[in-house]
Structure formats: structure tokens, C-alpha cells
Coordinates of C-alpha atoms and ligand atoms in Angstrom, one line a residue:
M1 CA 49.8 41.1 75.4
K2 CA 46.4 39.6 76.3
K3 CA 43.9 42.0 77.8
V4 CA 41.1 41.5 80.3
A5 CA 38.4 44.1 80.7
I6 CA 36.7 44.3 84.1
I7 CA 33.2 46.0 84.1
G8 CA 32.4 47.5 87.5
G9 CA 34.5 49.1 90.1
G10 CA 32.9 47.7 93.2
I11 CA 34.8 45.5 95.5
T12 CA 34.3 42.5 93.1
G13 CA 35.8 44.3 90.2
L14 CA 38.6 45.8 92.2
S15 CA 39.5 42.5 93.8
A16 CA 39.6 41.0 90.3
A17 CA 41.8 43.8 89.0
Y18 CA 44.2 43.3 91.9
A19 CA 44.3 39.5 91.2
V20 CA 45.3 40.3 87.6
K21 CA 47.9 42.8 88.8
R22 CA 49.5 40.1 91.0
A23 CA 49.4 37.6 88.2
Q24 CA 51.4 40.0 86.0
Q25 CA 54.4 38.9 88.0
E26 CA 54.2 35.6 86.1
I27 CA 52.1 36.2 83.1
D28 CA 52.0 38.8 80.4
I29 CA 48.5 40.2 80.8
D30 CA 47.0 43.6 81.0
Y31 CA 43.8 44.8 82.6
M32 CA 41.3 47.7 82.5
V33 CA 38.6 48.5 85.0
F34 CA 35.5 50.4 83.8
E35 CA 33.3 52.0 86.4
K36 CA 30.3 54.0 85.3
S37 CA 29.9 56.2 88.3
S38 CA 32.3 58.9 89.4
R39 CA 33.8 56.9 92.3
L40 CA 35.0 53.4 93.1
G41 CA 33.6 51.0 95.7
G42 CA 30.1 50.5 94.4
K43 CA 27.9 49.8 97.4
I44 CA 30.9 50.3 99.7
Y45 CA 31.0 54.0 100.6
T46 CA 32.1 55.7 103.8
E47 CA 31.6 59.4 104.1
R48 CA 34.2 61.1 106.2
T49 CA 33.4 64.6 107.3
E50 CA 35.9 67.3 108.2
D51 CA 34.5 67.4 111.8
G52 CA 35.4 63.8 112.3
F53 CA 32.4 61.6 111.5
A54 CA 32.7 58.4 109.5
V55 CA 29.4 57.3 108.1
E56 CA 28.7 54.2 106.2
G57 CA 26.4 54.5 103.3
G58 CA 26.2 50.8 102.5
P59 CA 27.9 47.9 104.4
D60 CA 29.3 48.7 107.8
S61 CA 31.2 45.4 108.3
F62 CA 32.1 42.0 107.0
I63 CA 31.6 38.5 108.5
S64 CA 34.9 37.1 109.9
T65 CA 34.1 33.4 109.4
K66 CA 35.1 33.7 105.7
P67 CA 38.8 34.1 104.9
W68 CA 38.9 36.1 101.7
I69 CA 38.9 39.6 103.0
F70 CA 41.6 38.8 105.5
E71 CA 43.6 37.2 102.6
L72 CA 43.2 40.4 100.5
A73 CA 44.1 42.6 103.4
R74 CA 47.2 40.5 104.1
K75 CA 48.4 40.8 100.5
L76 CA 47.8 44.5 100.6
N77 CA 49.6 44.7 103.9
C78 CA 46.7 46.5 105.6
E79 CA 45.6 43.9 108.1
N80 CA 46.5 46.5 110.8
K81 CA 43.5 48.5 109.7
I82 CA 41.0 45.8 110.5
I83 CA 39.0 46.4 113.7
G84 CA 36.6 44.3 115.7
S85 CA 33.2 45.4 117.0
N86 CA 33.0 46.7 120.5
D87 CA 31.7 43.4 121.9
E88 CA 31.6 44.5 125.5
L89 CA 28.4 46.3 124.3
K90 CA 27.2 43.5 122.2
K91 CA 23.5 43.3 122.7
T92 CA 20.8 43.3 120.0
Y93 CA 17.2 44.2 120.7
I94 CA 14.1 43.3 118.8
L95 CA 11.0 45.5 118.9
V96 CA 8.0 43.5 120.1
G97 CA 4.8 45.1 121.2
N98 CA 6.6 48.5 121.0
K99 CA 9.2 47.4 123.5
L100 CA 12.8 46.8 122.8
R101 CA 13.5 43.2 124.0
E102 CA 17.0 41.8 124.3
L103 CA 17.9 38.9 122.1
P104 CA 18.7 36.2 124.6
D105 CA 22.3 35.0 125.0
G106 CA 23.1 31.8 123.0
V107 CA 20.9 32.4 119.9
M108 CA 22.7 30.9 117.0
M109 CA 21.2 32.2 113.8
I110 CA 17.6 31.4 114.7
V111 CA 18.0 28.8 117.4
P112 CA 18.3 29.3 121.1
T113 CA 21.1 27.0 122.3
K114 CA 21.2 28.1 126.0
I115 CA 18.4 27.0 128.3
M116 CA 18.3 29.6 131.0
P117 CA 18.4 32.7 128.8
F118 CA 15.7 31.1 126.6
L119 CA 13.5 30.3 129.5
T120 CA 13.8 33.8 131.0
T121 CA 13.7 35.9 127.9
N122 CA 10.6 38.1 127.3
L123 CA 11.2 38.1 123.6
F124 CA 9.0 35.0 123.1
S125 CA 5.6 34.1 124.7
W126 CA 5.3 30.8 126.6
P127 CA 3.3 29.1 123.8
G128 CA 6.0 30.4 121.4
K129 CA 8.8 28.9 123.5
I130 CA 7.0 25.6 123.8
R131 CA 6.5 25.5 120.0
M132 CA 10.2 26.2 119.5
A133 CA 11.2 23.4 121.8
M134 CA 9.1 21.1 119.7
D135 CA 11.9 21.2 117.2
F136 CA 13.4 18.2 119.0
F137 CA 10.3 16.1 118.0
V138 CA 9.2 17.5 114.6
P139 CA 10.1 14.8 112.0
K140 CA 12.6 15.8 109.4
K141 CA 11.5 16.6 105.9
K142 CA 11.5 13.6 103.6
D143 CA 12.7 15.2 100.4
A144 CA 15.7 17.4 99.8
N145 CA 13.8 19.9 97.7
D146 CA 14.4 23.6 98.3
E147 CA 12.2 25.5 100.7
T148 CA 11.6 29.1 101.7
L149 CA 13.0 30.4 105.0
S150 CA 9.4 31.0 106.1
S151 CA 8.2 27.5 105.4
Y152 CA 11.2 25.9 107.1
V153 CA 11.1 28.0 110.3
K154 CA 7.3 27.7 110.6
R155 CA 7.6 23.9 110.2
R156 CA 10.5 23.4 112.7
L157 CA 10.2 26.3 115.2
G158 CA 6.8 27.9 114.7
K159 CA 5.4 31.2 113.5
E160 CA 6.4 33.3 116.5
C161 CA 10.0 32.4 115.9
L162 CA 9.7 33.3 112.2
D163 CA 8.0 36.7 113.1
R164 CA 10.2 37.7 116.0
L165 CA 13.6 36.2 115.1
A166 CA 14.1 34.7 111.6
D167 CA 12.4 37.4 109.6
P168 CA 14.1 40.4 111.2
L169 CA 17.5 38.7 111.9
V170 CA 18.0 36.3 109.1
A171 CA 15.9 37.5 106.1
G172 CA 17.1 41.0 107.2
I173 CA 20.6 40.2 106.1
Y174 CA 19.4 39.9 102.5
S175 CA 16.7 42.6 102.8
S176 CA 14.4 39.7 101.7
D177 CA 11.0 38.4 102.1
P178 CA 11.2 35.1 104.0
E179 CA 8.2 33.8 101.9
Q180 CA 10.3 34.0 98.8
M181 CA 13.8 33.3 100.0
S182 CA 15.5 30.1 98.9
L183 CA 17.0 28.3 101.9
K184 CA 19.3 26.3 99.7
A185 CA 20.8 29.4 98.2
T186 CA 21.2 31.3 101.4
F187 CA 21.4 29.1 104.5
P188 CA 21.8 25.5 103.2
I189 CA 23.3 24.6 106.6
L190 CA 19.9 24.8 108.1
L191 CA 18.6 22.1 105.8
E192 CA 21.7 20.0 106.3
M193 CA 21.4 20.1 110.1
E194 CA 17.8 19.0 109.9
Q195 CA 18.8 16.0 107.7
K196 CA 21.8 15.1 109.8
Y197 CA 20.5 15.6 113.3
G198 CA 16.7 15.4 112.9
S199 CA 16.5 18.6 114.8
L200 CA 17.9 22.1 114.1
T201 CA 18.5 22.8 117.8
R202 CA 20.4 19.6 118.3
G203 CA 22.5 20.4 115.2
M204 CA 23.3 23.8 116.5
I205 CA 24.3 22.5 119.9
V206 CA 26.7 20.0 118.3
A207 CA 28.1 22.7 116.0
M208 CA 28.8 24.9 119.0
R209 CA 30.5 22.1 120.9
N210 CA 32.7 21.3 117.9
R211 CA 33.6 25.0 117.6
R212 CA 34.7 25.1 121.2
K213 CA 36.8 22.0 120.7
A214 CA 38.4 23.4 117.6
P215 CA 41.8 25.2 118.0
T216 CA 41.0 28.9 118.8
Q217 CA 41.9 31.5 116.3
G218 CA 42.0 34.7 118.4
S219 CA 43.0 37.2 115.8
A220 CA 42.0 38.0 112.2
S221 CA 45.4 37.0 111.0
G222 CA 44.8 33.6 112.7
A223 CA 41.6 33.5 110.8
S224 CA 43.3 34.0 107.5
G225 CA 46.0 31.6 108.2
A226 CA 48.6 34.4 107.8
S227 CA 51.8 34.1 109.6
G228 CA 54.1 36.8 110.9
A229 CA 51.5 39.6 110.4
S230 CA 51.5 42.5 112.8
Y231 CA 47.8 42.4 113.2
E232 CA 46.5 42.1 116.8
A233 CA 42.8 42.8 116.8
E234 CA 40.6 40.2 118.5
R235 CA 38.3 38.4 116.1
T236 CA 34.7 39.4 116.5
L237 CA 31.9 37.9 114.4
H238 CA 31.6 41.1 112.4
M239 CA 34.6 43.3 111.7
S240 CA 35.4 46.5 109.9
F241 CA 38.2 48.9 109.2
K242 CA 39.5 51.8 111.2
G243 CA 38.4 54.4 108.7
G244 CA 35.2 52.5 107.7
M245 CA 34.7 49.9 104.9
Q246 CA 36.0 52.4 102.4
D247 CA 39.5 51.6 103.6
I248 CA 39.6 48.3 101.8
V249 CA 38.4 50.0 98.5
D250 CA 41.1 52.7 98.9
E251 CA 43.8 50.2 99.7
V252 CA 43.0 48.1 96.6
Y253 CA 42.9 51.2 94.4
E254 CA 46.3 52.2 95.8
A255 CA 47.8 48.9 94.7
L256 CA 46.4 49.2 91.1
D257 CA 47.8 51.1 88.1
K258 CA 46.0 54.4 88.1
D259 CA 46.0 54.6 84.3
K260 CA 44.1 51.3 84.1
V261 CA 41.2 52.2 86.3
F262 CA 38.6 54.4 84.7
I263 CA 35.7 56.1 86.4
D264 CA 32.8 57.8 84.6
A265 CA 33.4 55.1 82.1
E266 CA 30.1 53.4 81.3
V267 CA 30.1 50.3 79.2
L268 CA 26.9 50.2 77.1
K269 CA 27.2 46.9 75.3
V270 CA 29.6 44.0 74.8
E271 CA 29.9 42.3 71.4
R272 CA 31.6 39.1 70.6
V273 CA 33.7 38.9 67.4
N274 CA 34.7 35.5 66.1
G275 CA 37.9 35.6 64.1
S276 CA 38.4 33.4 61.0
D277 CA 41.3 31.8 62.9
G278 CA 39.0 30.6 65.6
S279 CA 40.0 33.4 68.0
I280 CA 37.4 35.3 70.0
T281 CA 37.6 39.0 70.8
Y282 CA 35.2 41.1 72.8
K283 CA 34.3 44.7 71.9
L284 CA 33.1 47.0 74.7
R285 CA 31.0 49.8 73.4
M286 CA 31.6 52.7 75.7
A287 CA 29.1 55.6 76.5
D288 CA 31.7 58.1 75.1
G289 CA 31.7 56.3 71.8
K290 CA 35.0 54.5 72.2
I291 CA 35.4 50.8 71.4
I292 CA 37.6 48.8 73.7
E293 CA 38.9 45.4 72.6
A294 CA 39.6 42.6 75.1
D295 CA 40.5 38.9 75.0
A296 CA 38.4 38.3 78.2
V297 CA 35.8 40.2 80.1
I298 CA 34.8 40.0 83.7
F299 CA 31.3 41.3 84.3
A300 CA 31.6 42.5 87.9
S301 CA 28.4 44.5 87.6
P302 CA 25.1 43.5 89.2
S303 CA 23.2 40.8 87.3
N304 CA 20.5 43.2 86.0
D305 CA 23.2 45.5 84.5
T306 CA 25.1 42.6 83.1
A307 CA 21.9 41.4 81.4
T308 CA 21.7 44.7 79.5
L309 CA 25.4 44.5 78.6
I310 CA 25.3 41.0 77.3
E311 CA 21.9 40.8 75.6
E312 CA 23.4 41.2 72.1
I313 CA 25.7 38.3 72.7
D314 CA 23.2 35.9 74.3
R315 CA 19.5 36.9 74.8
P316 CA 18.5 33.8 76.8
L317 CA 21.5 34.5 79.2
A318 CA 20.2 38.1 79.6
D319 CA 16.7 36.7 80.3
V320 CA 17.9 34.4 83.2
L321 CA 20.0 37.3 84.6
N322 CA 17.0 39.4 84.6
E323 CA 15.1 36.8 86.6
I324 CA 17.3 37.6 89.7
P325 CA 15.3 40.2 91.5
Q326 CA 17.2 43.2 93.0
V327 CA 15.4 45.2 95.7
S328 CA 15.9 48.8 96.9
S329 CA 16.7 50.1 100.3
A330 CA 18.0 53.2 102.0
T331 CA 19.9 54.2 105.1
V332 CA 19.5 57.4 107.2
S333 CA 22.3 58.2 109.6
L334 CA 21.7 60.7 112.3
A335 CA 24.4 62.3 114.5
Y336 CA 23.6 63.7 117.9
R337 CA 25.4 65.3 120.8
K338 CA 25.4 62.6 123.5
K339 CA 24.3 65.0 126.2
D340 CA 21.1 65.8 124.2
V341 CA 20.0 62.2 124.0
K342 CA 18.7 60.4 127.1
H343 CA 19.7 56.9 126.1
D344 CA 22.6 54.7 127.3
F345 CA 23.3 53.1 123.8
K346 CA 24.4 49.9 125.5
G347 CA 24.0 47.7 122.5
F348 CA 24.5 47.5 118.8
G349 CA 20.9 48.5 118.0
F350 CA 17.6 46.9 117.2
L351 CA 15.6 45.0 114.6
V352 CA 11.9 45.7 113.7
P353 CA 9.7 42.7 112.8
L354 CA 7.3 43.5 109.9
G355 CA 4.3 42.7 112.1
E356 CA 5.1 45.7 114.3
G357 CA 3.8 47.9 111.6
R358 CA 6.7 50.3 111.7
K359 CA 8.2 52.2 108.8
I360 CA 11.8 51.3 109.5
K361 CA 13.4 47.8 109.4
A362 CA 16.4 48.2 111.8
C363 CA 18.6 50.6 113.5
T364 CA 22.3 50.3 114.3
W365 CA 23.9 52.3 117.1
S366 CA 27.0 52.8 115.0
S367 CA 29.1 54.6 117.5
S368 CA 28.5 51.9 120.1
K369 CA 29.3 49.1 117.6
W370 CA 32.5 50.6 116.2
S371 CA 35.2 52.9 117.5
G372 CA 36.3 55.8 115.4
R373 CA 32.9 56.7 113.9
V374 CA 32.4 60.0 115.8
P375 CA 34.9 62.7 116.6
D376 CA 34.9 62.2 120.3
N377 CA 33.1 60.5 123.1
D378 CA 30.5 63.3 123.2
H379 CA 28.7 62.3 120.0
V380 CA 26.7 59.4 118.8
I381 CA 25.6 58.1 115.4
I382 CA 22.4 56.1 114.8
R383 CA 21.8 54.4 111.4
V384 CA 18.2 53.6 110.4
F385 CA 17.4 51.2 107.6
L386 CA 14.3 51.5 105.3
G387 CA 13.0 49.5 102.4
G388 CA 13.9 45.9 101.4
A389 CA 11.8 43.4 99.6
R390 CA 8.4 44.1 101.2
T391 CA 8.7 47.9 101.7
Q392 CA 10.7 49.0 98.7
Q393 CA 8.7 52.2 98.3
M394 CA 10.2 53.6 101.5
A395 CA 13.6 53.8 99.8
F396 CA 12.2 56.3 97.3
L397 CA 10.7 58.8 99.7
P398 CA 12.0 62.3 99.1
D399 CA 14.7 63.4 101.6
D400 CA 12.5 65.5 103.8
K401 CA 9.9 62.7 104.2
M402 CA 12.6 60.0 104.8
E403 CA 14.2 62.2 107.4
A404 CA 10.8 62.8 109.1
V405 CA 10.1 59.1 109.1
A406 CA 13.5 58.3 110.7
K407 CA 13.1 61.0 113.4
S408 CA 9.6 60.1 114.2
E409 CA 10.4 56.4 114.5
L410 CA 13.4 57.1 116.8
K411 CA 11.2 59.3 118.9
N412 CA 8.5 56.5 119.3
I413 CA 11.0 53.7 119.8
M414 CA 13.9 55.3 121.6
G415 CA 12.3 58.4 123.0
I416 CA 14.7 60.7 121.0
D417 CA 13.0 64.0 120.4
V418 CA 15.9 66.4 119.8
E419 CA 17.2 67.5 116.4
P420 CA 20.3 65.7 115.1
I421 CA 23.3 67.8 114.3
H422 CA 23.9 65.9 111.0
I423 CA 21.8 63.7 108.7
W424 CA 23.1 61.6 105.8
I425 CA 20.8 59.7 103.5
F426 CA 21.9 57.0 101.1
R427 CA 19.6 55.2 98.6
W428 CA 20.4 51.9 97.1
S429 CA 18.1 51.5 94.1
N430 CA 18.0 47.8 93.1
G431 CA 20.9 47.4 95.4
M432 CA 20.3 44.0 97.0
P433 CA 20.1 40.8 94.9
Q434 CA 17.4 38.4 96.0
Y435 CA 18.2 34.7 96.2
T436 CA 14.6 33.5 95.8
I437 CA 13.3 30.0 95.2
G438 CA 14.8 28.8 92.0
H439 CA 18.0 30.8 92.4
L440 CA 20.3 27.7 92.2
D441 CA 18.5 26.5 89.0
R442 CA 19.1 30.0 87.6
L443 CA 22.8 29.8 88.5
N444 CA 23.0 26.5 86.6
K445 CA 21.4 27.9 83.5
I446 CA 23.7 30.9 83.7
D447 CA 26.8 28.7 84.0
E448 CA 25.5 26.6 81.0
R449 CA 25.0 29.7 78.8
V450 CA 28.3 31.4 79.9
A451 CA 30.2 28.2 78.9
N452 CA 29.2 29.0 75.3
H453 CA 31.3 32.2 75.5
P454 CA 34.9 31.4 76.2
G455 CA 36.5 34.4 77.9
I456 CA 33.4 35.7 79.6
F457 CA 33.1 35.5 83.4
L458 CA 30.4 36.8 85.7
A459 CA 31.2 37.7 89.3
G460 CA 29.8 39.6 92.2
G461 CA 27.0 39.6 94.8
S462 CA 24.2 38.6 92.5
Y463 CA 25.2 34.9 92.4
R464 CA 26.9 33.0 95.2
G465 CA 27.0 35.2 98.2
V466 CA 26.1 38.8 98.8
G467 CA 28.6 39.4 101.6
I468 CA 31.8 41.3 100.9
P469 CA 34.1 38.3 101.5
D470 CA 32.1 36.3 98.9
C471 CA 32.3 39.1 96.4
I472 CA 36.1 39.3 96.8
N473 CA 36.3 35.5 96.4
S474 CA 34.1 35.6 93.3
G475 CA 36.3 38.4 91.7
T476 CA 39.5 36.4 92.5
K477 CA 38.0 33.2 91.2
A478 CA 36.9 34.9 87.9
V479 CA 40.5 35.9 87.4
E480 CA 41.7 32.3 87.9
G481 CA 39.2 31.4 85.2
V482 CA 40.6 34.1 82.9
L483 CA 44.1 32.9 83.4
R484 CA 43.3 29.3 82.7
Y485 CA 41.4 30.4 79.5
L486 CA 44.1 32.7 78.3
D487 CA 46.8 30.2 79.0
N488 CA 45.0 27.8 76.7
T489 CA 44.6 30.3 73.9
I490 CA 48.2 31.6 73.9
Ligands
FAD12 C1 22.6 49.0 102.4 C2 23.5 47.8 102.2 C3 24.1 47.3 103.3 C4 25.0 46.2 103.2 N1 25.6 45.7 104.3 C5 26.5 44.7 104.2 C6 27.3 44.3 105.3 O1 27.3 44.9 106.4 N2 28.3 43.4 105.1 C7 28.4 42.8 103.8 O2 29.3 41.9 103.7 N3 27.7 43.1 102.8 C8 26.7 44.1 102.9 N4 26.0 44.5 101.8 C9 26.2 43.8 100.5 C10 27.5 44.3 99.8 O3 27.7 45.6 100.1 C11 27.5 44.0 98.3 O4 27.1 42.7 98.1 C12 28.9 44.2 97.7 O5 29.4 45.5 98.1 C13 28.7 44.1 96.2 O6 29.9 44.4 95.6 P1 30.0 44.2 94.0 O7 31.3 44.8 93.6 O8 29.7 42.9 93.6 O9 28.9 45.1 93.4 P2 28.7 46.8 93.5 O10 29.2 47.3 94.7 O11 27.2 46.9 93.1 O12 29.6 47.2 92.3 C14 29.2 47.0 90.9 C15 29.7 48.3 90.2 O13 29.5 48.1 88.8 C16 29.2 49.3 88.2 N5 28.5 49.2 86.9 C17 27.3 48.6 86.7 N6 27.0 48.7 85.4 C18 28.1 49.2 84.8 C19 28.4 49.5 83.4 N7 27.5 49.2 82.4 N8 29.6 50.1 83.1 C20 30.5 50.3 84.1 N9 30.2 50.1 85.4 C21 29.1 49.5 85.7 C22 28.3 50.0 89.3 O14 28.3 51.4 89.1 C23 29.0 49.5 90.6 O15 29.9 50.5 91.0 C24 25.2 45.6 101.9 C25 24.5 46.1 100.8 C26 23.7 47.2 100.9 C27 23.0 47.8 99.7

């Protein structure tokens, strides 16, 4: 029986394992998942306490515009665990001049599409608004070369829009520096709209109109194209699971064979063995000294880890993988008794532009955004983000200092000066891949090198999408590649 080894037990590796498991119904194929840490899920981790808090260490949601997580949930029969955000409270604030200012209604990514909210918002100055409106007249770029987010936004909408909107809102998704971020690799749609409509604002307005005209998909099962599912939750832009994002990890694990998923199982190196009969086998050297043989290997590990694993097989490939930067960040979640905190929590939280000179990047009012994160209506959870491309050092503060920073910033910004009843700190060292200028060229080089090693597949957030749905898709796609390859070698 052909064997596929999957390195990494994050959502990419688990999705891949599940795709192999399903393929077993038709093909004789075995799988093994190796995860170096002592738990599965990778960056997805929900801590659930005995007193009823559910705290996200990493992602708190997934975007509902991509189908792959719905498809996975449908196959696992757990669509009924998907929940929407509490959109009756959907407001985002941006800290400008030490005041929380509401993001005006109608902002699509970085573009205001509704006139009145744009005219009346105090998020932008009048010169800033006039500059943004100039987008209608700024000529489109002549060449189709890649560009940084910063250069694009400054060119089309002005610096104030970059500082107050694009940087915290859009670069924030990638924990990135907009001066380095490749627009083609992250938001190619912005470049396409400029080329097609001559103006980003015009393009967004057309996109909105088209969306309104499209048949509505009111539920997540509608989004996935599933039929007959019992799932009723209204589709919101960001969605999660009743028990937190960990639910999807637990559900996939439940569907796998327990004796094929190994934790505390670090792979140190992968070697390629060319048989005299033309066959290719891969040998995984494990930290405990064992050697595992496989016919195909899916590297579902972050690109920098994959570089170390693969360097003996292909040094230039390892070099390109190492060119994808990974940056560090941390989250601090604080739980309070509601009655102790004089704040209405009417919103999902706030973002902090770099220019405000603050030590935190953003703050989510988790218990407003999601139901089921606190034991009852008498508690709140606030989640503070630190680090990212330009302030990575903040992610490595010792616990007491990080806690002090979070509390002092919440006091200054939200006026909270009481002690939390719980604090949770999660650090993500080298946890966020950066799609910087040149990322697409790097991907091409990676593809070229990988093509020299039949049976090797790379998947995960380091390459073509950091979001959880993209990771699931890449894990599933890798398995399609494995099946095609093994089919040809049988
Ligand atoms: C703070 C934070 C917030 C985020 N928020 C969101 C969000 O709200 N929505 C969203 O869609 N995305 C979000 N993301 C991104 C998303 O979480 C990740 O892109 C995704 O979870 C990556 O999954 P993965 O399986 O590809 O990688 P990982 O989760 O990194 O899993 C890779 C696994 O490989 C293992 N591994 C590495 N080397 C080896 C080895 N040699 N041997 C064995 N195992 C190995 C690692 O231990 C790890 O468990 C966030 C990320 C962070 C850090």
C-alpha cells in the first residue's frame, strides 16, 4: 500500500489527512501525520476554562467568502457548530488622536462607498477626504508591475487613508508592514479594479452593486453550495464555531484514525532515495531516532521549518523558502466582571495606527463579537494584539511586562483601571508569513524546484493565502496532487 507522510498537525496538515482518509474509500493508500508539538491545531488554539471562558490564542474566525471551510464542515457533518458574529453590535473603531473614531458605514476594504457616512465621519480630516475623493481622477498606473500596499494607497487615496485605514485595517490582517507588502500576492483585486475602472472607488461601487444583484446566500450552507444541511446560522463576513476555532480541529481529528496521527513527533530531516528501478522513496528522520518511509510527503509545516527539513534534498529550494519572512506577534486576553468596567462594549473593538505611538496594534471585544466566549452575561473578554512586522520585539516581552502594557493601554484608551479576573498570554514566534514584494516570483521558483522531486508537496499559510479557508484548500489540493502522482506510479 502506498504511504503518504504529512508533516505538521495544523489545520493544513489535518485537512490533508482527512482528504486522504476520504480517498481511502476508492484508493489503497495510507497516511501518517507527524506533529512536533504536544497538541494538534498549530496556530488554532482555543483555551476553554472550567469556569466557562473560551479564549482564542490565535485566529478567532474565518472569512465566509471562501467556501473551503464550509465544505470541510459539511463533510464532517459539523456545520451546525458554525456561528456568525453578533452583527447587531458590528462597529469597528480606529484610534486617531487618542480618540476612538467609528469606521464609517460603507467602507469596503479601504474605500468609502457611501457618501453621507464618508462626509460626516470624524475619522478623516477634510483635506484627507478631498484627497481620497481624488481617486476618481488619478490616472491608472501604466504598467502591471507589482507594488506595495503603501505605494498604491498613497498614489490613489493619499497618505491619510494609508495611515488611518489601510495600514491598521488591511496590513493588519497580515501583521505586515505596508511598505513591504506585495499587493499582487495579497489583494490583487485592488490592482485589477484600478486597471478595469480607472478608479478604485468606482470599481468598489460596481462590485457592491453586482453583489446586491447576485442571488442571496443567506446561510453558510448556502455559501458552500450544500443542500439539505441542517445549518441555519446567518452568514456574516467573519464566522467562527460555537466552542471556538478549536472545534474544527477537534472535529477533523475525530474523523481520523488515532493510530495514524502522532504528536510529540518531530521530523528532523527528509531524505530522497532513488531506487534502481526508477522508484522514489522519502525517508523521514525523526527526533526519536526512527526512520519513516513514505512514497509521498506533504510538508504542511511553515516555510521556514520546511526549509530546514528539505535542505538535504534541495539546498536552493530551502534558500527560497527561507526568503519568505515570518514575523512574531502575541495576544493578551483579559476577562473582567462587566459591572467593574464602565464601558458599553458596543462594537467589535478597535485598531491602532502605527502613528499613534501606542504599544498595541488592535483590540477585539471578543465577548461582544461572539456568543459563548464568557460564562454568562456578567463577564467580558478583551483581546489585545501586540507585535507584527514593525514591532516584533513586543511579542517577546516577559509575561509581567506584556500584561502591564496591555493593562496600561486599555486604561489610556478605554478608561479601564480595574484588575482583570483572568489573563491569558499567547506568543506566536515567527507565526505570520509575510507576502512581501517578490513573493509571487518566490512561489514560481518554489514550484519549479518542487517539480524536480516527484511526490513532494508543500502546503499551508506560507504560500497562497494565510487565512484558514486557504490553508484547508491548500491541504486538500496537495492530496489531489499526491493521488495523481501515486496513480501514475502504481
Ligand atoms: C495571532 C494570529 C491570529 C490569526 N487570526 C486569523 C484569523 O482570525 N482568521 C484566519 O483565517 N487566519 C488567522 N490567522 C492565520 C491562521 O491561523 C494560519 O494561517 C493557519 O492556522 C496556519 O495553519 P497551518 O496548518 O498552515 O500552519 P500551523 O498552524 O503553523 O501548523 C503547522 C504545524 O507544523 C508543525 N511542525 C513544524 N515543523 C515540524 C516538524 N519538523 N515536524 C513536525 N511538525 C512540525 C508545527 O508545530 C505546527 O503545529 C492568524 C494567525 C495568528 C498567528
